[in-house]
XYZ file of C-alpha atoms in Angstrom:
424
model
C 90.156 116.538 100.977
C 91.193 113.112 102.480
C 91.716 109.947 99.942
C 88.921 108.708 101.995
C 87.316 105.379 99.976
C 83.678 106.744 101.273
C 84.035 110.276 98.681
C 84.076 108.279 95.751
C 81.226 106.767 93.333
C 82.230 103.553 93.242
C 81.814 103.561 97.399
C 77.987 104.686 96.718
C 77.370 102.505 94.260
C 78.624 99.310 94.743
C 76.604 96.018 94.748
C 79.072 93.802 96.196
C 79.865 93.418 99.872
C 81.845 90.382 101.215
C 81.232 88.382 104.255
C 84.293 89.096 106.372
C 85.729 89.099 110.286
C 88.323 90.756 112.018
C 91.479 88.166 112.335
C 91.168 86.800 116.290
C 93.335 84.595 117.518
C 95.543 82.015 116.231
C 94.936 80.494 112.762
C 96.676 78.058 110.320
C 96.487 78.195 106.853
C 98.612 76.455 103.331
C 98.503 80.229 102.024
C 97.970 83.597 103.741
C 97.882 86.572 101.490
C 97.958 90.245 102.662
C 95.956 92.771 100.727
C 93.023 92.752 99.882
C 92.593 94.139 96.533
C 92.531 92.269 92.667
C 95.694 90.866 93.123
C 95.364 89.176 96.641
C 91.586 88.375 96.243
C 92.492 87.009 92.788
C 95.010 85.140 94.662
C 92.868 84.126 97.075
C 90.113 82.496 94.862
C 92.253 80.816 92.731
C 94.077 78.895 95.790
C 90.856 78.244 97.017
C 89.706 76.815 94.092
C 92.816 74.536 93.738
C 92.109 72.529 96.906
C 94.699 75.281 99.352
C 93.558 76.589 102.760
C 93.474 80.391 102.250
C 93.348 83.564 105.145
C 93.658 86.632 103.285
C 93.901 89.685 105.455
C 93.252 93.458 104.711
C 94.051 96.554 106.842
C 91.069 98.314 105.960
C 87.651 97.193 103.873
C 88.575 95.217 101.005
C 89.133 97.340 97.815
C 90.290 99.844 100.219
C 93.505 100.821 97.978
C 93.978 101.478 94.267
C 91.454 98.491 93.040
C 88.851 100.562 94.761
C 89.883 104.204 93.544
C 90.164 102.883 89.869
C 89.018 104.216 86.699
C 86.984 100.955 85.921
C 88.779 100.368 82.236
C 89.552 96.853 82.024
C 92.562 97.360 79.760
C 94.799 94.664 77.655
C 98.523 95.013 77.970
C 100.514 97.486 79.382
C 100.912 101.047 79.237
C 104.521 100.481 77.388
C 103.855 99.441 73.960
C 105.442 96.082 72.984
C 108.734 97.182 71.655
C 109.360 98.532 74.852
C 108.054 95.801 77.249
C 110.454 93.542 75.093
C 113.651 96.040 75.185
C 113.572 96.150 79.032
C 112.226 92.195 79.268
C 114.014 90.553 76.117
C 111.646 89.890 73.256
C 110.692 86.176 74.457
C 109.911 87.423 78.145
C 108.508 90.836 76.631
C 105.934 88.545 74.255
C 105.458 86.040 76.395
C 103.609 89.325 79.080
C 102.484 90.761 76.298
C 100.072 87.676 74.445
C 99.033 87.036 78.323
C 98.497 90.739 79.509
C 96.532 90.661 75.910
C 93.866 88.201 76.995
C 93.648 89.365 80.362
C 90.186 91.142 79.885
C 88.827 87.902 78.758
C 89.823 86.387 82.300
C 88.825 89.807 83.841
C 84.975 89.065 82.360
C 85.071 85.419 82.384
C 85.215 85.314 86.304
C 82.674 88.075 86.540
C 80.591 85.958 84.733
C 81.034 82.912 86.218
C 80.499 83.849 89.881
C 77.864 86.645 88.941
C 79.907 89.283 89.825
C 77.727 92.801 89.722
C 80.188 95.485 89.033
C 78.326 96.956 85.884
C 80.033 94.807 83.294
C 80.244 96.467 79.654
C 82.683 95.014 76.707
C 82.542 97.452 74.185
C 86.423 98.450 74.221
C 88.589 101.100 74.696
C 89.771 103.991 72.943
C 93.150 105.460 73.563
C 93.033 109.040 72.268
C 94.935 111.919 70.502
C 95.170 114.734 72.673
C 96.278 116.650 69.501
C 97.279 116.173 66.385
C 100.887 115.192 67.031
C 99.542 112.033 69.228
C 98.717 110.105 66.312
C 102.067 109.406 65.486
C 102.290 107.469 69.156
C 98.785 106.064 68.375
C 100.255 105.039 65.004
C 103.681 103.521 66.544
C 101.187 101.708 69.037
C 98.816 100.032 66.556
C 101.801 99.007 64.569
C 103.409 96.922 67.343
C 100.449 95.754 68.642
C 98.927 94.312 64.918
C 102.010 92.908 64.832
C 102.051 90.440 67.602
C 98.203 89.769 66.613
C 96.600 92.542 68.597
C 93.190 93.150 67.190
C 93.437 96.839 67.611
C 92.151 99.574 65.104
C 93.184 103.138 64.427
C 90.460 105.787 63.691
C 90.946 109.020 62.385
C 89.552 112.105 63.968
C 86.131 112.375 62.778
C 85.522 108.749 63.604
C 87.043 108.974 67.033
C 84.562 112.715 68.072
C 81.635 110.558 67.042
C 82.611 107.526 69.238
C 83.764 110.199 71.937
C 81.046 112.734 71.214
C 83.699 115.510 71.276
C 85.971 117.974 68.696
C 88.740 118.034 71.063
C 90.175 114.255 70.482
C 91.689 113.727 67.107
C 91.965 109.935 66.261
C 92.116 107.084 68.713
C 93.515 103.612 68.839
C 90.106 101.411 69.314
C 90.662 98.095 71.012
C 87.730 95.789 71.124
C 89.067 93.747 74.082
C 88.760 95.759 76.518
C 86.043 97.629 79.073
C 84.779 99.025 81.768
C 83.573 97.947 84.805
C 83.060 99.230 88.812
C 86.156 98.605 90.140
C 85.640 98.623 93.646
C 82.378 96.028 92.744
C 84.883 93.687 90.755
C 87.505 93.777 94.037
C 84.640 92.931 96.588
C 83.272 90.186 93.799
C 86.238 88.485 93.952
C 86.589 88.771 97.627
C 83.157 86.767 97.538
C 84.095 84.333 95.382
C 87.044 83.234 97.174
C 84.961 83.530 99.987
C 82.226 80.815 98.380
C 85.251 78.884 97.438
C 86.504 78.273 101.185
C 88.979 81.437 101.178
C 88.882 82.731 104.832
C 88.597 86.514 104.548
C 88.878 89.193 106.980
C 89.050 92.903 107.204
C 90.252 95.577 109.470
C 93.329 93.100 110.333
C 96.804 95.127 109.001
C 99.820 92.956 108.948
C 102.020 94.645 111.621
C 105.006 92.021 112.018
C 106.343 88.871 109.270
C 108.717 86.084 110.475
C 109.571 82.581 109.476
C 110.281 80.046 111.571
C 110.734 76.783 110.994
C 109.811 76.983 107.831
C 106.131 78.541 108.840
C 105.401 81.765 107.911
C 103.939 83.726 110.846
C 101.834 87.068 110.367
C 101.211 89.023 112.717
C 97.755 91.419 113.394
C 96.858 93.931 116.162
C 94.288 90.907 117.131
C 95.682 87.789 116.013
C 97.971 85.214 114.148
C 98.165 83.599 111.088
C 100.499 80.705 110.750
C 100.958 79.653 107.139
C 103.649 77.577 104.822
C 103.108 80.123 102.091
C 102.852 83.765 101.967
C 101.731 85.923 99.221
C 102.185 90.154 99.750
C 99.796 92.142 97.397
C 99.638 95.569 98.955
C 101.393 97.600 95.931
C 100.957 101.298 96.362
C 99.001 101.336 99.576
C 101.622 99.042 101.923
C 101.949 99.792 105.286
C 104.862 99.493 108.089
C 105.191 95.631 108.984
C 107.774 94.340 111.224
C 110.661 92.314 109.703
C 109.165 93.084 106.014
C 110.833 95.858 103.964
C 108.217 96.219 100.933
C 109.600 97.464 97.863
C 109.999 101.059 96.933
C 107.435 102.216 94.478
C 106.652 105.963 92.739
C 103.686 106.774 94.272
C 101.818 108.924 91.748
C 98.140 110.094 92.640
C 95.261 109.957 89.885
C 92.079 112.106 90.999
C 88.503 111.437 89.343
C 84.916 113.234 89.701
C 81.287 112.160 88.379
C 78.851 114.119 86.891
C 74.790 112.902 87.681
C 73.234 110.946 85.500
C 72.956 112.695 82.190
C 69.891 112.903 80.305
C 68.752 110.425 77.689
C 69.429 112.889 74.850
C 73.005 114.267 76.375
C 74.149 110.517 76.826
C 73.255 109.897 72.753
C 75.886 112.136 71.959
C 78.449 111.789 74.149
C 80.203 108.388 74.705
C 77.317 106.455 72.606
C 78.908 103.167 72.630
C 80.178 103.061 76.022
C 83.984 103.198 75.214
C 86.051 103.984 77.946
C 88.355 106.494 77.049
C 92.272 108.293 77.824
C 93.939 110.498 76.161
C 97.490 110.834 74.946
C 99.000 113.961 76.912
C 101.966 114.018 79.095
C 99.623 114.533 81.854
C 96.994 112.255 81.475
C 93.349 112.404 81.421
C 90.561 109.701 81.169
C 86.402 110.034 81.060
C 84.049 107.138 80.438
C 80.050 106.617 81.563
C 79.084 104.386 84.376
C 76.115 102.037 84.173
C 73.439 105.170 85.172
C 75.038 107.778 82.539
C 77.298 109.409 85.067
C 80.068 110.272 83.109
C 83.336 109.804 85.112
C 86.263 111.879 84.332
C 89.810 112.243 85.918
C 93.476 113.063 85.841
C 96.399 112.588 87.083
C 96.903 114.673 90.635
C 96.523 114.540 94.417
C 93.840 116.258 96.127
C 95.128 116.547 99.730
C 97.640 119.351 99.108
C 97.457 122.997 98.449
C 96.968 122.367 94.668
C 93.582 120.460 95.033
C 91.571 123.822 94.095
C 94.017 124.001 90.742
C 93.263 120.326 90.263
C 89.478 120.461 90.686
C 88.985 123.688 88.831
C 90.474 122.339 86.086
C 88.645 119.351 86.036
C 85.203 121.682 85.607
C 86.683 123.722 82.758
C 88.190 120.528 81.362
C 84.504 118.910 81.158
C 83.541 121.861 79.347
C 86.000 121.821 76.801
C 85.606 118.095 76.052
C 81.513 118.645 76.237
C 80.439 121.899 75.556
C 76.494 120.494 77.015
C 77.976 120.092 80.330
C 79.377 123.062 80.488
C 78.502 124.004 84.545
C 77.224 120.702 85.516
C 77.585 120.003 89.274
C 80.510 116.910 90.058
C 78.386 115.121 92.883
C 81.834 113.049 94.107
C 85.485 113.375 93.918
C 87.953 111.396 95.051
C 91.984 109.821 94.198
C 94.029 107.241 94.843
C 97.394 106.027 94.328
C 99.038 104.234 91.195
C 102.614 102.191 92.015
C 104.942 102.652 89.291
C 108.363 101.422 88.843
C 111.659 102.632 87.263
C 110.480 100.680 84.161
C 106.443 101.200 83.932
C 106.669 97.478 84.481
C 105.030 95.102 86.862
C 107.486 92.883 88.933
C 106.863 89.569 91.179
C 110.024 89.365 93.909
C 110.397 86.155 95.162
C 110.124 85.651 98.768
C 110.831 81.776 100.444
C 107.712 79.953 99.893
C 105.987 83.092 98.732
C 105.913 85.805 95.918
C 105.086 89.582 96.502
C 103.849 91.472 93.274
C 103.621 95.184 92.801
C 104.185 98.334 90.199
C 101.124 98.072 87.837
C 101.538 101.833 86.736
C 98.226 102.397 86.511
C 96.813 99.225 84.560
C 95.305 97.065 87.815
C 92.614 95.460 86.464
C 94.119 93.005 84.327
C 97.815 92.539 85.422
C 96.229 92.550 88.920
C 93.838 89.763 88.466
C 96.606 88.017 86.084
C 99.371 88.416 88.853
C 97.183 86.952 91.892
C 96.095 84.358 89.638
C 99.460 82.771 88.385
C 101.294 83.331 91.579
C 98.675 81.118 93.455
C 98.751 78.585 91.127
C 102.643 78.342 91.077
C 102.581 78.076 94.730
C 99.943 75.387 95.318
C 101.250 73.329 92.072
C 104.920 73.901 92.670
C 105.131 75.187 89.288
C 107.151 78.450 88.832
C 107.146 78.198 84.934
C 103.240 79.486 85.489
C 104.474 82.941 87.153
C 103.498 85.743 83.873
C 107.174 86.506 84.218
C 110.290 86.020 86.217
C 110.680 86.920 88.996
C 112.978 90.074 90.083
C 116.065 89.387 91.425
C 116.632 93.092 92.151
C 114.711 96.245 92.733
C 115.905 99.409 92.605
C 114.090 102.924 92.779
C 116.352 106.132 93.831
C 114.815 109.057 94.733
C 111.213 107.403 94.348
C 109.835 110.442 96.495
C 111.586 113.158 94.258
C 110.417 111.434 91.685
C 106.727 111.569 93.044
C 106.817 114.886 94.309
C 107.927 115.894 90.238
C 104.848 114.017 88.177
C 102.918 115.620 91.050
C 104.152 118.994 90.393
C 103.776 119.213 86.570
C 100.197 117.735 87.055
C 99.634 120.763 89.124
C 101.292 123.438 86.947
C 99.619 121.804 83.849
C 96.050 122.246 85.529
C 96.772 125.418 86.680
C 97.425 126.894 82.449
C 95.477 123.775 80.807
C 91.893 124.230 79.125
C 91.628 127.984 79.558
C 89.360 129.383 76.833
């Protein structure tokens, strides 16, 4: 199976489909951006908005990459619980991401609001599960740090969290009211539409193959055409591809694989996921299953499918629906498809500072929010002049040794886990 965008539900279903050209000729522009998914369209709008010329480009459709393979849970913060974010970041950096990662579904919903976005919008929160007993005590740690900086988080204990979830096998869950879900791919192409409506110039199909500078112009290069601009902003992340005098940063690529049941009947979707939560779990090898807006209930894991262990993967993923929902037991998955999450040494997001520009990459599997967060600030420092607005500082160094070691390792205990996991 190919990572092909077209496999997945979110492809089907989505509502949203942006007006958009292949790049001809020679343009100018105050800002280009390259990539087209919540980062650079977030980028894009926000530019737009502030008065700046804007081309963003995309190699393929927009939401081709991971904003378009997504689970659809509009998380706050991080994966790292606080502590952690401030160890690596110091504790006023660390808080500062933290508070502003915190709010970031409320700018994640406010903009679909505001420009109508239809990607299936429901705010009912999140709940982070226990796998097994023994994950409570992360659960607890979690809640603790995140109550502490004001969080509004709760912990529930196991029979509370299998009537939210509708299932035996979770045993507690951290509940934060915050978040969501949405269609992610939807949300992407939204904001491509709204930076579109704002004056954003938008086209597909146009891959970066070649960056200079001269003169203090930024010049972009495209199998068809040019863009000249005095800013630059690079928000490909996991799914960059070769350009010509631009070395993008190394990344772990790790894969994360999903399938979707039909819609389930009225009485099977009263019991399972009643209130809509989207939901992952605490195991080593993670797992994640929430409902889309028709009752399809969308669950997933971390794996590739485009190597020999695709059959261990999938076959799992039918006896892991089982165990979790002894009703579905058998039912048909009508799409599967993966993508790819960036992740850094740290599981931290990091802006590198290029001259007259920013690139921004390593969301470890939390897009939505830092994404939208990321393109947002990093416009508005450029057109305003103010760095002080970026969510963090910027990196002054990268380094990731043996990031494809390190891939080809998550990639391999996903597999061997599927292959033992959820066997009656």
């Amino acid at each position: 199976m190919t990572s092909d965008l077209a496999s997945s539900l979110w492809h089907d279903t989505c509502q949203e489909t942006p007006a958009s050209s292949v790049l001809t000729g020679e343009v100018t522009a105050d800002l280009a951006i390259i990539g087209g998914g919540y980062t650079g369209c977030a980028a894009a709008l926000r530019a737009a908005e502030l008065g700046a010329s804007v081309q963003l480009i995309e190699a393929e459709s927009f939401g081709h990459g991971g904003s378009g393979r997504n689970v659809g849970l509009a998380n706050a913060g991080l994966w790292l619980p606080p502590e952690d974010i401030n160890t690596r970041l110091g504790p006023e950096v660390g808080l500062r991401l933290s508070q502003l990662l915190g709010q970031a579904p409320e700018t994640v919903y406010g903009l679909i609001e505001k420009h109508g976005i239809a990607c299936e919008p429901v705010r009912n929160g999140t709940l982070h599960c226990a796998h097994a007993p023994a994950g409570m005590q992360d659960l607890q740690r979690r809640a603790d740090q995140l109550q502490a900086i004001g969080a509004p988080v709760q912990l529930l204990n196991s029979a509370e969290a299998q009537a939210r979830v509708g299932s035996e096998q979770v045993h507690g869950a951290l509940f934060d009211p915050r978040a969501g879900t949405i269609q992610p791919l939807a949300f992407a192409r939204g904001l491509a539409r709204a930076a579109r409506e704002a004056g954003a110039q938008l086209h597909d199909q146009s891959p970066a193959t070649a960056i200079s500078k001269d003169n203090g112009i930024w010049q972009i290069t495209t199998p068809k055409g040019r863009i000249r601009a005095r800013q630059l902003i690079v928000a490909t992340n996991g799914y960059a591809q070769a350009m010509a005098g631009h070395a993008a940063p190394e990344i772990v690529p790790v894969h994360y694989f999903q399938g979707a049941t039909a819609p389930l009947s009225a009485s099977q979707r009263k019991s399972i996921l009643p209130g809509l939560e989207g939901c992952w779990d605490s195991a080593l090898v993670m797992s994640s299953w929430r409902m889309d807006q028709q009752g399809r209930l969308v669950i997933g894991a971390m794996g590739a499918l485009d190597h020999f262990g695709a059959g261990i993967h999938k076959t799992w993923l039918d006896r892991k629906l089982a165990r979790m929902f002894p009703a579905l037991a058998g039912i048909k998955l009508e799409s599967l498809w993966f993508g790819r999450i960036a992740m850094t040494q740290e599981y931290l997001p990091k802006i590198q500072k290029l001259q007259d520009g920013y690139i921004s990459f390593g969301y470890s599997g939390r897009g939505i929010g830092p994404g939208t967060l990321f393109g947002t600030r990093m416009a508005e420092a450029l057109v305003t002049g103010d760095a002080d607005l970026l969510p963090l500082p910027v990196s002054t160094g990268h380094r990731l040794p043996f990031a494809g070691l390190r891939s080809a390792y998550y990639e391999t205990g996903a597999t061997l886990t599927h292959l033992i996991k959820d066997r009656v």
